[in-house]
Coordinates of C-alpha atoms and ligand atoms in Angstrom, one line a residue:
M8 CA 192.0 -100.7 9.9
I9 CA 193.9 -102.4 12.7
V10 CA 195.2 -105.9 12.2
S11 CA 196.0 -107.6 15.5
K12 CA 199.2 -109.4 16.4
H13 CA 199.1 -112.2 18.9
V14 CA 201.1 -113.1 22.0
F15 CA 200.2 -116.4 23.6
V16 CA 201.2 -117.0 27.2
T17 CA 201.6 -120.7 28.2
G18 CA 202.7 -122.1 31.5
G19 CA 205.1 -124.9 32.4
V20 CA 206.4 -126.9 35.4
T21 CA 203.6 -126.0 37.8
S22 CA 200.4 -124.1 38.0
S23 CA 200.0 -120.9 40.0
L24 CA 203.1 -119.2 38.6
G25 CA 201.0 -116.1 37.9
K26 CA 200.4 -116.2 34.1
G27 CA 197.6 -113.7 34.6
I28 CA 199.9 -111.3 36.3
I29 CA 202.7 -111.7 33.7
A30 CA 200.1 -111.3 30.9
S31 CA 198.7 -108.2 32.6
S32 CA 202.1 -106.7 33.2
L33 CA 203.2 -107.2 29.6
A34 CA 199.9 -105.7 28.5
K35 CA 200.4 -102.7 30.8
L36 CA 203.8 -102.0 29.4
L37 CA 202.6 -102.2 25.8
Q38 CA 199.7 -100.0 26.6
A39 CA 202.1 -97.5 28.3
R40 CA 204.0 -97.4 25.0
G41 CA 200.8 -96.4 23.2
F42 CA 199.7 -99.7 21.8
S43 CA 196.0 -100.7 22.0
V44 CA 196.0 -104.1 23.7
T45 CA 193.7 -106.5 25.4
I46 CA 194.0 -109.9 27.1
Q47 CA 191.9 -113.0 26.9
K48 CA 192.0 -116.2 28.8
F49 CA 191.3 -119.8 27.5
D50 CA 190.6 -122.2 30.3
P51 CA 190.8 -126.0 29.6
Y52 CA 188.0 -127.1 32.0
I53 CA 184.7 -128.4 30.8
N54 CA 182.4 -126.0 32.7
I55 CA 180.9 -123.6 30.2
D56 CA 182.1 -120.8 32.5
P57 CA 183.2 -120.6 36.1
G58 CA 179.8 -119.3 37.2
T59 CA 178.8 -122.6 38.7
L60 CA 182.0 -123.2 40.5
N61 CA 182.4 -123.0 44.3
P62 CA 184.8 -120.2 45.1
Y63 CA 187.0 -122.8 46.9
E64 CA 187.5 -124.5 43.5
H65 CA 188.6 -121.6 41.5
G66 CA 188.5 -118.4 43.5
E67 CA 186.2 -115.5 42.8
C68 CA 183.9 -115.4 39.8
Y69 CA 184.5 -112.1 38.0
V70 CA 181.6 -110.5 36.2
T71 CA 182.0 -108.3 33.1
D72 CA 179.9 -105.4 32.0
D73 CA 178.1 -107.6 29.4
G74 CA 177.2 -110.1 32.1
A75 CA 179.7 -112.9 31.6
E76 CA 180.7 -114.9 34.6
T77 CA 184.5 -115.3 34.2
D78 CA 187.8 -116.3 35.6
L79 CA 189.3 -114.0 38.2
D80 CA 192.3 -113.3 36.0
L81 CA 190.0 -111.0 34.0
G82 CA 189.8 -108.9 37.1
H83 CA 193.6 -108.5 37.0
Y84 CA 193.4 -107.6 33.3
E85 CA 190.9 -104.8 34.0
R86 CA 192.7 -103.6 37.1
F87 CA 196.0 -103.3 35.3
L88 CA 194.7 -101.9 31.9
N89 CA 191.7 -99.9 33.1
I90 CA 189.7 -101.1 30.1
P91 CA 186.6 -103.3 30.4
T92 CA 186.7 -107.0 29.2
S93 CA 183.8 -108.9 27.9
R94 CA 182.3 -112.4 27.3
A95 CA 184.8 -112.9 24.4
N96 CA 187.8 -112.5 26.8
N97 CA 187.2 -115.8 28.6
I98 CA 186.5 -119.0 26.8
T99 CA 186.6 -122.6 28.3
T100 CA 186.9 -126.0 26.7
G101 CA 183.2 -126.4 27.7
R102 CA 182.2 -123.4 25.6
I103 CA 184.2 -124.7 22.7
Y104 CA 182.6 -128.1 22.8
H105 CA 179.2 -126.6 23.4
N106 CA 179.6 -124.5 20.2
V107 CA 180.8 -127.4 18.1
I108 CA 178.0 -129.7 19.3
Q109 CA 175.4 -127.0 18.5
K110 CA 176.9 -126.7 15.0
E111 CA 176.8 -130.4 14.6
R112 CA 173.2 -130.5 15.6
R113 CA 172.4 -127.8 13.1
G114 CA 174.0 -129.8 10.4
D115 CA 176.8 -127.3 9.8
Y116 CA 179.4 -130.0 9.3
L117 CA 177.6 -131.5 6.3
G118 CA 177.8 -135.1 7.2
K119 CA 181.5 -135.1 8.3
T120 CA 182.8 -137.0 11.3
V121 CA 183.3 -134.2 14.0
Q122 CA 186.7 -134.5 15.5
V123 CA 189.1 -132.8 17.9
I124 CA 191.3 -132.0 14.9
P125 CA 190.1 -130.1 12.9
H126 CA 186.8 -129.2 14.4
I127 CA 187.6 -128.4 18.0
T128 CA 190.9 -126.8 17.0
D129 CA 189.2 -124.7 14.4
E130 CA 186.6 -123.5 16.9
I131 CA 189.4 -122.6 19.3
K132 CA 191.2 -120.6 16.6
R133 CA 187.9 -118.9 15.7
N134 CA 187.6 -117.8 19.3
F135 CA 191.3 -116.8 19.5
L136 CA 190.4 -114.3 16.7
L137 CA 187.1 -113.0 18.0
L138 CA 188.5 -109.9 19.6
S139 CA 190.7 -109.1 16.6
E140 CA 187.4 -108.8 14.6
E141 CA 186.7 -105.7 16.6
R142 CA 189.6 -104.1 14.8
K143 CA 190.7 -102.0 17.7
Y144 CA 193.5 -104.0 19.2
Q145 CA 197.1 -103.9 17.8
I146 CA 198.1 -106.7 20.2
I147 CA 196.0 -109.4 21.7
I148 CA 197.5 -111.4 24.6
T149 CA 196.0 -114.8 25.1
E150 CA 196.6 -116.7 28.3
I151 CA 196.3 -120.4 28.0
G152 CA 195.1 -121.8 31.4
G153 CA 196.7 -124.8 33.0
C154 CA 200.1 -126.3 32.4
V155 CA 201.8 -127.6 29.3
G156 CA 201.7 -131.4 29.3
D157 CA 198.1 -131.5 30.8
I158 CA 196.0 -133.7 28.5
E159 CA 193.2 -131.2 28.5
S160 CA 195.3 -128.3 27.2
L161 CA 196.6 -130.2 24.1
P162 CA 193.9 -128.9 21.7
F163 CA 194.8 -125.4 22.7
I164 CA 198.5 -125.9 22.2
E165 CA 197.8 -127.4 18.8
A166 CA 195.6 -124.4 17.9
V167 CA 198.5 -122.1 18.9
R168 CA 200.8 -124.1 16.6
Q169 CA 198.4 -123.7 13.7
M170 CA 198.0 -120.0 14.4
K171 CA 201.8 -119.5 14.3
W172 CA 201.9 -121.4 11.0
E173 CA 199.0 -119.6 9.5
L174 CA 199.7 -116.0 10.5
G175 CA 203.5 -116.3 10.6
Q176 CA 206.3 -115.7 13.1
D177 CA 206.0 -111.9 12.9
N178 CA 202.4 -112.0 13.9
V179 CA 202.2 -114.7 16.5
I180 CA 204.7 -115.4 19.3
V181 CA 204.7 -117.6 22.4
V182 CA 205.8 -116.5 25.8
H183 CA 206.4 -119.5 28.1
L184 CA 206.2 -118.9 31.9
T185 CA 208.2 -121.4 33.9
L186 CA 209.8 -122.0 37.3
I187 CA 213.5 -122.1 38.1
P188 CA 213.5 -123.8 41.5
Y189 CA 216.3 -123.2 44.0
L190 CA 217.6 -126.4 45.6
K191 CA 218.8 -125.6 49.1
S192 CA 220.8 -128.7 49.5
A193 CA 222.7 -128.2 46.3
G194 CA 222.7 -124.4 46.7
E195 CA 221.7 -124.1 43.1
L196 CA 219.0 -122.8 40.8
K197 CA 217.8 -125.7 38.6
T198 CA 217.0 -125.4 34.9
K199 CA 216.0 -129.0 34.2
P200 CA 212.2 -128.7 34.9
T201 CA 212.1 -125.8 32.4
Q202 CA 214.1 -127.8 29.8
H203 CA 211.5 -130.5 30.2
S204 CA 208.5 -128.3 29.9
V205 CA 210.0 -126.6 26.8
K206 CA 210.7 -130.0 25.3
Q207 CA 207.0 -131.0 25.9
L208 CA 205.9 -127.8 24.2
S209 CA 208.2 -128.4 21.2
E210 CA 207.0 -132.0 21.0
A211 CA 203.5 -130.4 20.4
G212 CA 205.1 -128.4 17.6
V213 CA 205.4 -125.1 19.5
Q214 CA 208.8 -123.5 20.1
P215 CA 208.5 -120.7 22.7
D216 CA 210.0 -117.3 21.6
I217 CA 210.5 -115.9 25.1
L218 CA 210.9 -117.6 28.5
V219 CA 209.8 -115.8 31.6
C220 CA 211.4 -117.6 34.5
R221 CA 209.9 -117.3 38.0
S222 CA 212.6 -117.5 40.6
E223 CA 213.3 -116.7 44.2
Y224 CA 216.8 -115.6 43.3
P225 CA 218.3 -113.6 40.4
L226 CA 219.3 -115.6 37.4
P227 CA 223.1 -115.5 37.0
P228 CA 224.5 -115.3 33.4
E229 CA 225.4 -119.0 33.3
I230 CA 221.9 -120.0 34.1
R231 CA 220.5 -117.7 31.5
K232 CA 222.9 -119.1 29.0
K233 CA 222.0 -122.6 29.9
L234 CA 218.3 -121.9 29.5
S235 CA 218.9 -120.1 26.2
Q236 CA 221.1 -123.0 24.8
F237 CA 218.9 -125.9 25.9
C238 CA 215.5 -124.3 25.3
N239 CA 216.4 -122.8 22.0
V240 CA 215.6 -119.2 22.8
D241 CA 217.7 -116.1 22.3
Y242 CA 219.9 -115.2 25.3
D243 CA 218.1 -111.8 25.8
S244 CA 214.7 -113.6 25.6
V245 CA 215.3 -115.3 28.9
I246 CA 213.5 -113.0 31.2
E247 CA 213.8 -113.2 35.0
A248 CA 210.7 -112.8 37.0
L249 CA 211.7 -112.5 40.7
D250 CA 209.2 -113.0 43.5
S251 CA 207.7 -109.7 44.6
D252 CA 205.7 -108.7 47.7
T253 CA 203.1 -107.0 45.5
I254 CA 201.7 -107.9 42.1
Y255 CA 201.8 -104.2 41.2
E256 CA 205.6 -104.3 41.1
V257 CA 205.6 -107.0 38.3
P258 CA 205.2 -104.5 35.4
I259 CA 208.3 -102.6 36.7
L260 CA 210.3 -105.8 37.0
M261 CA 209.3 -106.9 33.5
Q262 CA 210.2 -103.4 32.2
K263 CA 213.7 -103.8 33.7
E264 CA 214.0 -107.2 32.0
K265 CA 212.8 -105.6 28.7
L266 CA 210.0 -108.2 28.2
D267 CA 207.9 -105.6 26.3
K268 CA 210.8 -104.7 24.1
R269 CA 211.6 -108.3 23.2
V270 CA 207.9 -108.9 22.4
L271 CA 207.8 -105.8 20.1
Q272 CA 211.1 -106.8 18.4
K273 CA 209.7 -110.3 17.6
L274 CA 206.4 -108.9 16.4
R275 CA 208.3 -106.4 14.3
L276 CA 206.6 -103.5 15.9
P277 CA 208.3 -100.2 16.8
Y278 CA 209.9 -100.1 20.2
D279 CA 211.6 -96.6 20.3
N280 CA 209.2 -95.0 22.8
E281 CA 209.9 -96.1 26.3
P282 CA 206.7 -97.0 28.3
K283 CA 205.3 -94.1 30.3
M284 CA 205.0 -95.7 33.7
D285 CA 205.2 -92.6 35.9
K286 CA 201.7 -92.8 37.2
W287 CA 202.1 -96.5 37.9
K288 CA 205.4 -96.0 39.7
N289 CA 203.8 -93.3 41.8
F290 CA 201.1 -95.7 42.8
L291 CA 203.7 -98.2 43.7
K292 CA 205.6 -95.7 45.7
K293 CA 202.5 -94.7 47.7
L294 CA 201.6 -98.4 48.2
R295 CA 205.1 -98.9 49.7
N296 CA 205.1 -95.8 51.9
P297 CA 201.7 -95.5 53.6
K298 CA 201.3 -92.6 56.1
R299 CA 198.7 -94.3 58.2
E300 CA 197.0 -97.7 58.6
V301 CA 193.5 -99.0 59.3
H302 CA 192.1 -102.4 60.2
I303 CA 189.0 -103.5 58.3
G304 CA 187.1 -106.7 58.8
L305 CA 186.0 -108.8 55.8
V306 CA 183.2 -111.0 57.0
G307 CA 182.4 -113.9 54.7
K308 CA 182.2 -117.7 54.6
Y309 CA 185.1 -118.4 52.1
V310 CA 187.7 -116.4 54.0
K311 CA 190.1 -119.3 54.1
L312 CA 190.8 -118.8 50.4
H313 CA 191.6 -115.1 50.0
D314 CA 191.2 -115.5 46.2
A315 CA 187.5 -116.0 46.8
Y316 CA 187.4 -112.2 47.5
K317 CA 190.1 -111.1 45.1
S318 CA 188.5 -108.0 43.7
I319 CA 187.5 -106.8 47.2
S320 CA 191.0 -107.1 48.6
E321 CA 192.5 -105.4 45.5
A322 CA 189.9 -102.6 45.7
F323 CA 191.1 -102.0 49.2
I324 CA 194.7 -101.8 48.0
H325 CA 193.6 -99.1 45.4
A326 CA 191.5 -97.2 47.9
G327 CA 194.3 -97.5 50.5
V328 CA 196.8 -95.9 48.2
A329 CA 194.3 -93.1 47.4
N330 CA 194.2 -92.4 51.1
D331 CA 197.9 -92.9 51.7
C332 CA 196.9 -95.6 54.0
K333 CA 197.7 -99.3 54.5
V334 CA 194.5 -101.3 54.8
H335 CA 194.9 -104.4 57.0
I336 CA 192.2 -106.9 56.1
H337 CA 191.0 -109.1 59.0
W338 CA 189.5 -112.2 57.5
I339 CA 186.5 -113.1 59.6
N340 CA 184.7 -116.4 59.1
S341 CA 181.0 -115.6 59.5
E342 CA 180.2 -119.2 60.5
E343 CA 182.5 -118.9 63.6
L344 CA 181.4 -115.5 64.5
V345 CA 178.1 -116.6 66.1
E346 CA 179.9 -118.4 68.9
K347 CA 182.4 -115.8 69.6
D348 CA 182.1 -112.6 71.6
L349 CA 181.3 -110.2 68.9
A350 CA 182.5 -107.1 70.7
Q351 CA 185.8 -108.7 71.3
E352 CA 186.2 -110.0 67.8
L353 CA 185.2 -106.6 66.2
A354 CA 186.6 -104.2 68.8
E355 CA 189.9 -103.7 67.1
L356 CA 188.4 -102.9 63.7
H357 CA 187.8 -99.5 62.1
G358 CA 185.4 -100.7 59.5
V359 CA 183.6 -103.8 58.5
L360 CA 182.7 -105.1 55.1
V361 CA 180.2 -108.0 54.8
A362 CA 180.9 -109.9 51.6
P363 CA 178.8 -111.3 48.8
G364 CA 177.7 -114.9 48.9
F365 CA 175.0 -117.5 48.4
G366 CA 173.0 -119.8 50.7
D367 CA 172.4 -119.8 54.4
R368 CA 175.7 -120.9 55.8
G369 CA 177.2 -118.2 58.0
I370 CA 174.2 -115.8 57.6
E371 CA 173.5 -115.4 61.3
G372 CA 177.1 -114.4 62.0
K373 CA 176.9 -111.8 59.2
I374 CA 173.7 -110.4 60.7
Q375 CA 175.1 -110.2 64.2
A376 CA 178.2 -108.4 62.9
I377 CA 176.0 -105.9 61.2
R378 CA 174.0 -105.3 64.3
Y379 CA 177.2 -104.5 66.2
V380 CA 178.5 -102.1 63.6
R381 CA 175.1 -100.4 63.3
E382 CA 174.7 -99.9 67.0
N383 CA 178.4 -98.9 67.6
K384 CA 178.5 -96.6 64.6
V385 CA 181.4 -98.5 63.0
P386 CA 181.7 -97.8 59.2
F387 CA 180.0 -100.5 57.2
L388 CA 179.9 -101.6 53.6
G389 CA 177.6 -104.5 52.6
I390 CA 178.0 -105.9 49.2
C391 CA 175.2 -107.9 47.5
L392 CA 174.4 -110.6 50.2
G393 CA 176.1 -108.2 52.6
M394 CA 173.5 -105.5 51.7
Q395 CA 170.7 -108.1 52.0
C396 CA 171.8 -109.1 55.5
A397 CA 171.9 -105.4 56.5
T398 CA 168.3 -105.2 55.4
V399 CA 167.3 -108.3 57.3
E400 CA 169.1 -107.1 60.5
F401 CA 167.3 -103.7 60.3
A402 CA 163.9 -105.4 59.8
R403 CA 164.4 -107.7 62.8
N404 CA 166.1 -105.4 65.3
V405 CA 164.8 -101.9 64.4
L406 CA 161.4 -102.5 62.7
G407 CA 160.7 -105.4 65.1
L408 CA 159.7 -107.7 62.3
E409 CA 160.3 -111.0 64.0
G410 CA 161.6 -113.8 61.8
A411 CA 162.3 -111.4 58.9
A412 CA 164.6 -113.0 56.4
S413 CA 165.5 -113.4 52.8
T414 CA 163.5 -116.1 51.1
E415 CA 166.9 -117.5 50.0
I416 CA 167.4 -118.4 53.6
D417 CA 163.9 -119.1 54.9
K418 CA 161.2 -119.8 52.3
N419 CA 158.5 -119.5 54.9
T420 CA 159.5 -116.3 56.6
P421 CA 156.6 -114.1 57.7
H422 CA 158.5 -111.1 56.5
P423 CA 160.3 -111.7 53.2
V424 CA 162.2 -108.3 53.2
I425 CA 164.5 -109.8 50.6
D426 CA 162.8 -111.9 47.9
L427 CA 163.4 -113.7 44.7
M428 CA 163.2 -111.2 41.8
E429 CA 160.1 -111.5 39.6
S430 CA 162.3 -112.3 36.6
Q431 CA 163.9 -115.2 38.5
Q432 CA 160.7 -117.0 39.5
H433 CA 160.6 -119.6 36.8
I434 CA 164.3 -120.1 36.3
T435 CA 165.6 -123.6 37.1
Q436 CA 168.9 -123.7 35.2
K437 CA 171.9 -122.5 37.3
G438 CA 174.6 -121.3 34.9
G439 CA 174.4 -117.8 33.5
T440 CA 170.8 -117.2 34.7
M441 CA 171.2 -114.6 37.5
R442 CA 170.8 -110.9 37.0
L443 CA 174.2 -110.3 35.6
G444 CA 176.3 -107.5 34.3
S445 CA 176.0 -103.7 34.2
Y446 CA 172.8 -101.9 34.9
P447 CA 172.1 -98.2 35.5
C448 CA 171.3 -96.9 39.0
K449 CA 169.8 -93.5 39.9
L450 CA 171.1 -91.9 43.0
K451 CA 169.0 -89.7 45.2
E452 CA 170.3 -86.2 45.6
G453 CA 171.3 -85.3 49.1
T454 CA 172.2 -88.9 50.2
K455 CA 175.6 -90.1 51.3
V456 CA 176.0 -92.2 48.2
Y457 CA 175.2 -89.3 45.9
K458 CA 177.9 -87.2 47.6
I459 CA 180.4 -90.1 47.1
Y460 CA 179.8 -90.6 43.4
N461 CA 178.9 -86.9 42.8
K462 CA 176.5 -87.8 40.0
T463 CA 173.0 -89.0 39.5
I464 CA 173.3 -92.0 37.1
I465 CA 175.9 -94.6 37.7
H466 CA 176.5 -98.0 36.1
E467 CA 177.6 -101.0 38.2
R468 CA 177.8 -104.7 37.8
H469 CA 175.5 -107.3 39.3
R470 CA 175.3 -111.0 40.1
H471 CA 172.2 -111.9 42.1
R472 CA 168.7 -113.5 42.1
Y473 CA 167.2 -111.9 45.2
E474 CA 166.3 -108.3 45.8
F475 CA 164.9 -105.8 48.3
N476 CA 161.2 -106.3 48.6
N477 CA 159.6 -102.9 47.8
K478 CA 156.5 -103.7 49.8
Y479 CA 158.5 -102.9 52.9
L480 CA 160.3 -99.8 51.5
D481 CA 158.1 -97.2 53.3
M482 CA 158.5 -98.8 56.6
F483 CA 162.3 -98.9 56.2
E484 CA 162.5 -95.3 55.1
Q485 CA 160.4 -94.0 57.9
A486 CA 162.7 -95.7 60.4
G487 CA 165.8 -94.3 58.8
M488 CA 167.1 -96.9 56.3
I489 CA 166.6 -95.3 52.9
A490 CA 166.9 -96.6 49.4
S491 CA 169.4 -94.1 48.1
G492 CA 170.0 -95.8 44.7
I493 CA 167.2 -97.2 42.5
N494 CA 167.3 -98.9 39.1
P495 CA 165.4 -96.3 36.9
D496 CA 163.8 -98.9 34.7
N497 CA 162.3 -101.3 37.2
N498 CA 162.6 -99.7 40.6
L499 CA 164.8 -102.3 42.1
V500 CA 166.6 -101.1 45.2
E501 CA 170.4 -100.9 44.4
V502 CA 171.7 -99.0 47.4
I503 CA 170.6 -98.6 51.0
E504 CA 172.0 -96.4 53.7
L505 CA 171.3 -95.4 57.2
C506 CA 170.5 -91.7 58.0
D507 CA 171.7 -91.6 61.6
H508 CA 175.0 -93.5 61.1
P509 CA 178.3 -91.9 59.9
W510 CA 178.9 -94.5 57.2
F511 CA 176.6 -97.4 56.7
I512 CA 176.0 -98.3 53.0
G513 CA 174.8 -101.5 51.3
T514 CA 174.9 -102.1 47.6
Q515 CA 173.1 -104.7 45.7
Y516 CA 175.7 -104.4 43.0
H517 CA 179.5 -105.2 43.2
P518 CA 181.6 -102.0 43.3
E519 CA 184.8 -104.0 43.8
L520 CA 184.5 -105.2 40.1
K521 CA 185.2 -101.8 38.8
S522 CA 188.1 -100.7 40.9
T523 CA 191.4 -100.3 39.0
V524 CA 194.8 -98.9 39.7
D525 CA 194.1 -95.8 37.6
S526 CA 190.6 -95.4 38.8
P527 CA 190.0 -96.7 42.4
H528 CA 186.4 -97.1 43.2
P529 CA 184.8 -94.0 45.0
L530 CA 182.8 -96.2 47.5
F531 CA 186.0 -98.0 48.6
I532 CA 187.9 -94.7 48.8
K533 CA 185.3 -93.2 51.0
F534 CA 184.8 -96.3 53.1
V535 CA 188.6 -96.3 53.8
E536 CA 188.4 -92.6 54.5
A537 CA 185.5 -93.1 57.0
S538 CA 187.5 -95.9 58.7
I539 CA 190.5 -93.6 59.1
E540 CA 188.2 -91.0 60.6
Y541 CA 186.7 -93.7 62.9
A542 CA 190.2 -94.8 64.0
K543 CA 191.2 -91.2 64.8
N544 CA 188.1 -90.6 66.9
K545 CA 188.6 -93.9 68.7
N546 CA 192.2 -93.0 69.6
K547 CA 191.1 -89.5 70.7
S548 CA 188.4 -90.9 73.0
A549 CA 190.8 -93.5 74.3
L550 CA 193.3 -90.7 75.2
E551 CA 190.5 -88.7 76.8
T552 CA 189.5 -91.6 79.0
Q553 CA 193.1 -92.1 80.0
R554 CA 193.4 -88.4 80.9
V555 CA 190.2 -88.4 82.9
G556 CA 191.4 -91.6 84.6
L557 CA 194.6 -89.9 85.6
Ligands
LIG609 N1 172.6 -114.8 47.2 C1 172.2 -113.5 46.9 C2 171.4 -113.4 45.7 O1 171.4 -114.2 44.8 C3 173.4 -112.6 46.9 C4 174.3 -112.8 45.7 C5 175.7 -112.2 45.9 O2 176.1 -111.8 47.0 N2 176.4 -112.1 44.8 O3 170.7 -112.4 45.5

């Protein structure tokens, strides 16, 4: 029976220091030493989950196999560890309060006044421990969202304090991530903000065991000593976290600084085996030394914030490495595309991905981009809304169904080729009510997508309300757009592809959510491969034209 030990990761001085990446890197190193480890995130906001948040608020909403709409850090956890997360891996203040209020309504508190302490903190602790009940993790890393000192994170910090007291120093440790700014005018690295944030943490009763210090410059011994002395941590528990050009280097940086070893020492776990990071290092080497490059357009309406498409851009990194290729993403705002000359805008690209999304803003730009890539035989991958737009484009411009649309965009369209799913007809609540999570899909033998996956039944994750309207399926298939993947239980169309196009695939599901460093997604690998091929042919024909011209 496995009893879990806990590592809490808190943040100080400022947000956006990359707690998720530090937590993932530590977890990776521990996993590479043979420990079973998982990561969970506790977010201090009141939304029950991030599912209802605009991507500009909080970046992408990541969906787990069991259909939870979660923080994008869970994507990093999965990409680093190559193991799935679940609903239990992401809890918000909203969820905690929701649970407590439900218990109160049920009468579970037996007439007591329900208070932040102990009821909210008890509920937080119960949730901290949920994954340890599975008895399969030796170490659970818990990332506390936000910054120490925020009013809203106080109950979480108090719950961490109690956990330390209840389970003991050997079973619970705190890693505090902080910033050591460099003051140009003074020519110095400054430790004071870190001292203040550690002081704030200690005022709440929590003494950090390890400091991870983000810095633009290496920390000299006197700075490390100062941090150790004034923040009350061991000298060798002051860990330097230098800025890096890729998040995938961070585990290696942390290994050099022995973060994993310090954690194991403090948790009284064995640390003789060095982590086996050869595969990871090989990935990093390939990432740094690409043999070729391609340019792929990502058409979407939230392109100003790249975090809104985090899993897609990471999946391109994985697939790029698998092809020894650097993928340059061109972020294309679909709302601006309509006014621009498409041919000019897309001419330099070797592939186009049309992104997931909601609502009608930017739709026409997406449809026009799809028409261009279909007619010009540019490799195309449409994800969710991207696949739906490809369907609409085909209906309008190939089938001649004038005014064809998705009913999400035009309720009164004469040709609802994409329509609200039966199961969604009576749903009015927004949060957590889409078709979410992993479902099976049966691929048709002989199709492009079958060849890519090389199997019949696949499982992919979903997040949508609308769906291909099967009434039109025959028409589409006769004209050369086929449904190459179908849900075997209810016949929903999951994949479409064009027969007379080298690489034109749309998926109702989100392949990007399952791409990891160890297991890049086959659709992305093959899409990048097709883009490389397209680039080669384009260069060849450009040379031909030049020669003929001469
Ligand atoms: N808005 C579309 C739907 O709900 C597509 C969703 C998506 O792209 N994730 O079906």
